[in-house]
Coordinates of C-alpha atoms in Angstrom, one line a residue:
X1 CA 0.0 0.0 0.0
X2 CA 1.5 3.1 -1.1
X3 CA -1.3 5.8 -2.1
X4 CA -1.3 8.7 0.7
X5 CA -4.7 9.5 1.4
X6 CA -5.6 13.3 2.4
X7 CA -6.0 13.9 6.2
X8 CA -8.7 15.8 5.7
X9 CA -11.1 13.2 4.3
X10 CA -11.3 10.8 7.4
X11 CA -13.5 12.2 9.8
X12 CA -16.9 11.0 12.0
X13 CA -20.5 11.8 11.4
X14 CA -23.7 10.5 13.6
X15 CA -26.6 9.1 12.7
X16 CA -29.9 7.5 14.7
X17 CA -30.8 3.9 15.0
X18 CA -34.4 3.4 13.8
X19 CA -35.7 0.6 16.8
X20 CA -38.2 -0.4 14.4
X21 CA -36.0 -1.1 11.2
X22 CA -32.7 -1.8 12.7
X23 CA -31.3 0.7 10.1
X24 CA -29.5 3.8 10.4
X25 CA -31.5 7.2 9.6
X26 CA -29.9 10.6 8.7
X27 CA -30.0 12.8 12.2
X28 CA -32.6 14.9 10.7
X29 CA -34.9 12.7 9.6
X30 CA -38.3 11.3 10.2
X31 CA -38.9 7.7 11.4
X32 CA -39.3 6.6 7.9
X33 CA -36.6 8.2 6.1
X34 CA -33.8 5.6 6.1
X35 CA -30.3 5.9 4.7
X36 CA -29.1 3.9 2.1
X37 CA -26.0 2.3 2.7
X38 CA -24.5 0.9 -0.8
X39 CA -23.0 -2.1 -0.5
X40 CA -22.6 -2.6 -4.1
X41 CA -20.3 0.2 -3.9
X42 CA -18.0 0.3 -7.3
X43 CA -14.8 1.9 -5.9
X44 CA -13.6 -1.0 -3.7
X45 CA -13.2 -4.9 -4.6
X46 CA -14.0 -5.1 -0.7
X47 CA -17.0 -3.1 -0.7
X48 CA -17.8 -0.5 2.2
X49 CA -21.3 0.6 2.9
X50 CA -21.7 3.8 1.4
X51 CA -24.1 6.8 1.3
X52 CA -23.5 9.4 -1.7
X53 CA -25.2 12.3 -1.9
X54 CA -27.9 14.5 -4.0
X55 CA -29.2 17.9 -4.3
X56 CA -32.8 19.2 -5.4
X57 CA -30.9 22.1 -7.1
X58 CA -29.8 19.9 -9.7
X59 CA -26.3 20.5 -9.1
X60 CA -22.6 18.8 -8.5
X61 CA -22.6 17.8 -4.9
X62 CA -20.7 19.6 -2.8
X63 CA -21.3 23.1 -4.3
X64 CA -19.7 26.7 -3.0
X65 CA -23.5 27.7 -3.3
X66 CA -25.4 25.3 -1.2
X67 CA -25.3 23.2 1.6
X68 CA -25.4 20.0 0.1
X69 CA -23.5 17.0 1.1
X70 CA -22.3 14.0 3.2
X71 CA -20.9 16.5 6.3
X72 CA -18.6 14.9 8.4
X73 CA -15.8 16.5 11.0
X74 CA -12.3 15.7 10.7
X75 CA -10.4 14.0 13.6
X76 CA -11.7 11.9 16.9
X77 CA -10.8 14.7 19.3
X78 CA -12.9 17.5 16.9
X79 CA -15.8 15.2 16.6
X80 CA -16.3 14.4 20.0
X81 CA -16.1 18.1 21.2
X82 CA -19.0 19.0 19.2
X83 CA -20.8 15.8 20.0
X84 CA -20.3 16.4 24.0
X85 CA -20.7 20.4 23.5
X86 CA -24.6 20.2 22.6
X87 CA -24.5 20.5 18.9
X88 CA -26.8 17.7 19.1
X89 CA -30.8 18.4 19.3
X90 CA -31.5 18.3 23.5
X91 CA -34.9 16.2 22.0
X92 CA -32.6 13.5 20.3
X93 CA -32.3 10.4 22.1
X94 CA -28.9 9.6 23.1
X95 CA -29.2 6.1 23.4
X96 CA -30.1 6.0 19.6
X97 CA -27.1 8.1 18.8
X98 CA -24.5 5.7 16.3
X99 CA -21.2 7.2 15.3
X100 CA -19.6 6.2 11.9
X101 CA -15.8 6.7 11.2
X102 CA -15.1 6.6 7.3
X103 CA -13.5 8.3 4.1
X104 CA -15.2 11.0 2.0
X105 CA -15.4 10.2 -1.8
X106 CA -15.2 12.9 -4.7
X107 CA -15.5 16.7 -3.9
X108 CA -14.6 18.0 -0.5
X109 CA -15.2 21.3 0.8
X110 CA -15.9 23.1 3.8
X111 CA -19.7 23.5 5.0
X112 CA -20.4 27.1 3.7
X113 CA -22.0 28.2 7.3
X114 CA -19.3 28.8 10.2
X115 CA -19.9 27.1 13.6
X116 CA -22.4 24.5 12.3
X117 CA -21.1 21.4 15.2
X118 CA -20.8 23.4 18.2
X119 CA -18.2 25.8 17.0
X120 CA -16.7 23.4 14.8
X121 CA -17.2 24.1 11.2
X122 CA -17.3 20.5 9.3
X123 CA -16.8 19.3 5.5
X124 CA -19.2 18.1 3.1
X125 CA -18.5 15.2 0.6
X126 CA -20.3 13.6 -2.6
X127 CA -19.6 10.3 -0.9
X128 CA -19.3 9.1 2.5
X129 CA -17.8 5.4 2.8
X130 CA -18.3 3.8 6.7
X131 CA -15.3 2.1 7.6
X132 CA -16.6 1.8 11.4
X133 CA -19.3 2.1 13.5
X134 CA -20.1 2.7 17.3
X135 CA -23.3 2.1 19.1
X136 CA -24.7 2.9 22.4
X137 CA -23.6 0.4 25.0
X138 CA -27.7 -0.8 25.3
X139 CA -27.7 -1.2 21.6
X140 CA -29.0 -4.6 20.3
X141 CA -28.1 -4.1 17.2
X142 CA -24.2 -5.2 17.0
X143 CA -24.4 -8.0 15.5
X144 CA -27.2 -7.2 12.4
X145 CA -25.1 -4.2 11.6
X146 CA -21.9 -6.6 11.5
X147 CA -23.7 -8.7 9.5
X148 CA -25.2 -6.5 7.0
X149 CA -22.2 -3.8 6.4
X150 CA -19.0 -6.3 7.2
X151 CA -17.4 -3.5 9.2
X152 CA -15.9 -3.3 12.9
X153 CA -18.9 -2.5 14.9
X154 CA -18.5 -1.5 18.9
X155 CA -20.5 -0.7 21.7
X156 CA -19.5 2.4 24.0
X157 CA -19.9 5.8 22.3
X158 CA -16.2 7.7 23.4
X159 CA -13.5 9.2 22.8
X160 CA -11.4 6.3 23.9
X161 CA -13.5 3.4 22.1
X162 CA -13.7 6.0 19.0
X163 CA -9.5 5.9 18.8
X164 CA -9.1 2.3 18.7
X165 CA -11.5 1.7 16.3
X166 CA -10.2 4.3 13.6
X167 CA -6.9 2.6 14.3
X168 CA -8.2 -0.7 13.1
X169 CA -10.5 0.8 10.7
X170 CA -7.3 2.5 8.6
X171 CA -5.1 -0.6 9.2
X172 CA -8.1 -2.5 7.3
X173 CA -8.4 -0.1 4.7
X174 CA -4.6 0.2 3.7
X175 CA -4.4 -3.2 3.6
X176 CA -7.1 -4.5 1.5
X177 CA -7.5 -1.2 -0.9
X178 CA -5.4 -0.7 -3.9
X179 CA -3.7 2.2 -5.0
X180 CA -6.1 2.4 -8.4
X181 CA -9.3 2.3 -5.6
X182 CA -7.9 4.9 -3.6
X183 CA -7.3 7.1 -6.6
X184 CA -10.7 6.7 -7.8
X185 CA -12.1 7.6 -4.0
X186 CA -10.2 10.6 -4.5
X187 CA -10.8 11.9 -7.4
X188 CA -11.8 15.6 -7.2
X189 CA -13.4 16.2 -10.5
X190 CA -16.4 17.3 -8.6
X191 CA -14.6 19.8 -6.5
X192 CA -12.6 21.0 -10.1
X193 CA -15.9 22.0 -11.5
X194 CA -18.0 23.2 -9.2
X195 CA -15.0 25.9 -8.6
X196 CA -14.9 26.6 -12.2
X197 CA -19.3 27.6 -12.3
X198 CA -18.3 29.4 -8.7
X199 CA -15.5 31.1 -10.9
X200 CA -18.1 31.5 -14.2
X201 CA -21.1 32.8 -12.1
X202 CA -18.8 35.8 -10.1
X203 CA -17.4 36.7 -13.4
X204 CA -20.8 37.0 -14.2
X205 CA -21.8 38.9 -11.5
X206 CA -18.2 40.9 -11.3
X207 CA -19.1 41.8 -15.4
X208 CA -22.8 42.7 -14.2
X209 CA -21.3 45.3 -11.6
X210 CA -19.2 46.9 -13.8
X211 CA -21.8 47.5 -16.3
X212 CA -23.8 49.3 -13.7
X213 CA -21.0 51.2 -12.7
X214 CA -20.2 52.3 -16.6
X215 CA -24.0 53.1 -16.6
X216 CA -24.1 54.5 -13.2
X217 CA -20.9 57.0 -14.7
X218 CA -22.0 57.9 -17.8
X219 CA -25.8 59.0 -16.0
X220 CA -23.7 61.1 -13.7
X221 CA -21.9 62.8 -16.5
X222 CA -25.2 63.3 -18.6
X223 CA -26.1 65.0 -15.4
X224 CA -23.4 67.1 -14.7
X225 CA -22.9 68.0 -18.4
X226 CA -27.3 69.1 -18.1
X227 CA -26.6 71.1 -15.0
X228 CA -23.9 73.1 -16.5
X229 CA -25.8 73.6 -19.5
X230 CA -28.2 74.8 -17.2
X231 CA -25.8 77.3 -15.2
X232 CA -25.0 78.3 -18.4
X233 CA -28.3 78.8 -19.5
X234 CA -28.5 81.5 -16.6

C-alpha cells in the first residue's frame, strides 16, 4: 500500500438507529426516512457501505452555493467536542445516537455556514464510505449491523472506544485497498468544476457590476454636463 490519502477526508458523522428497522437514519430525519447504505459500492473490490449524496438544485454535490452534502468532521478529538458540546438536538435520544468513522469520496469542501457542530465548522462530501461504526452500549443491534455492512462494529460511544476503532479501521483499509481504488475515491473532479461555475457565475456577477457602474458613470456625467448647461443657461 502506497497511495497517501488526504488527512482531511477521514473524519466521523452520527446518525440514529431506527428501533423499528434496525437501520441507520440521517439525524434529521423522520422515522421513515432511512439511509441507504450501498454495499454494491464500485470503488472498492472489498466493498464499504456507502451513502452518496444529491441535491434538489440539480447540481454537482458539494457546491460553493449550497449546503449539500455528506458532512462529516475531521479527527476523533474535533468530533467528539461537538458531540459532548450540545450541537446535538436536546430532543434527540442519546441512546439511539450511532457514530460512523469513514473516508469522503469525490469533492470535499468546507460547509459554507461557520460554527455548524458546536463551533466546529465541518466538511461536506459527494460520498461518505463507513469504515466503522459505534453504538450505544444498550444497543441490540451489533451483531445485524456486522452482518449486514462487514465493518468493525463496537458498543460504547467515546473518545477512547472512538480511537481504537479508527486505528483498526485505517489498518483494514490500507491493507485491502489498492492504489487504483484509492485514486478513484479521491478523485476531485467534482470539486474542479463546481469551482470553475463558482468562478463563471462571479465573473458574471463581477461583469454585471461593472456594467452598472459604466452606466451609473455615464448618468452622472449626462447630469453634470445638463446642470452646467443649465448654469450656463442663466
Amino acid at each position: 500500500m502506497t497511495a497517501a490519502t488526504d488527512p482531511e477526508r477521514f473524519g466521523w458523522r452520527f446518525w440514529l438507529i431506527s428501533d423499528t428497522y434496525g437501520q441507520l437514519m440521517t439525524p434529521w430525519a423522520n422515522q421513515d426516512e432511512l439511509v441507504d447504505l450501498n454495499m454494491s459500492d464500485p470503488i472498492f473490490s472489498n466493498p464499504k457501505p456507502a451513502v452518496t449524496a444529491t441535491c434538489t438544485g440539480g447540481h454537482p454535490v458539494p457546491s460553493p452555493f449550497c449546503t449539500c452534502g455528506i458532512h462529516y468532521c475531521p479527527g476523533a478529538e474535533t468530533f467528539f467536542q461537538a458531540l459532548n458540546g450540545g450541537f446535538l438536538n436536546k430532543t434527540v435520544d442519546r441512546e439511539l445516537v450511532a457514530v460512523a468513522f469513514g473516508v469522503a469520496g469525490g469533492g470535499v469542501m468546507f460547509d459554507p455556514k461557520n460554527g455548524d457542530w458546536g463551533g466546529i465548522r465541518p466538511r461536506r462530501a459527494s460520498s461518505f464510505h463507513v469504515l466503522g461504526l459505534m453504538l450505544p452500549e444498550t444497543s441490540s443491534w451489533q451483531q445485524a449491523f456486522e452482518d449486514r455492512y462487514n465493518i468493525p462494529v463496537i458498543k460504547g460511544v467515546d473518545l477512547e472506544a472512538a480511537k481504537a476503532l479508527e486505528r483498526t479501521a485505517l489498518a483494514t483499509l490500507f491493507m485491502t485497498t489498492t492504489d487504483e481504488e484509492l485514486d478513484i475515491l479521491m478523485d476531485d473532479h467534482t470539486t474542479i468544476e463546481v469551482l470553475a461555475a463558482y468562478m463563471r457565475e462571479q465573473s458574471v456577477i463581477v461583469k454585471d457590476l461593472l456594467d452598472m457602474m459604466t452606466t451609473h458613470h455615464a448618468g452622472m456625467l449626462d447630469l453634470e454636463s445638463r446642470l452646467k448647461a443649465l448654469e450656463g443657461a442663466e
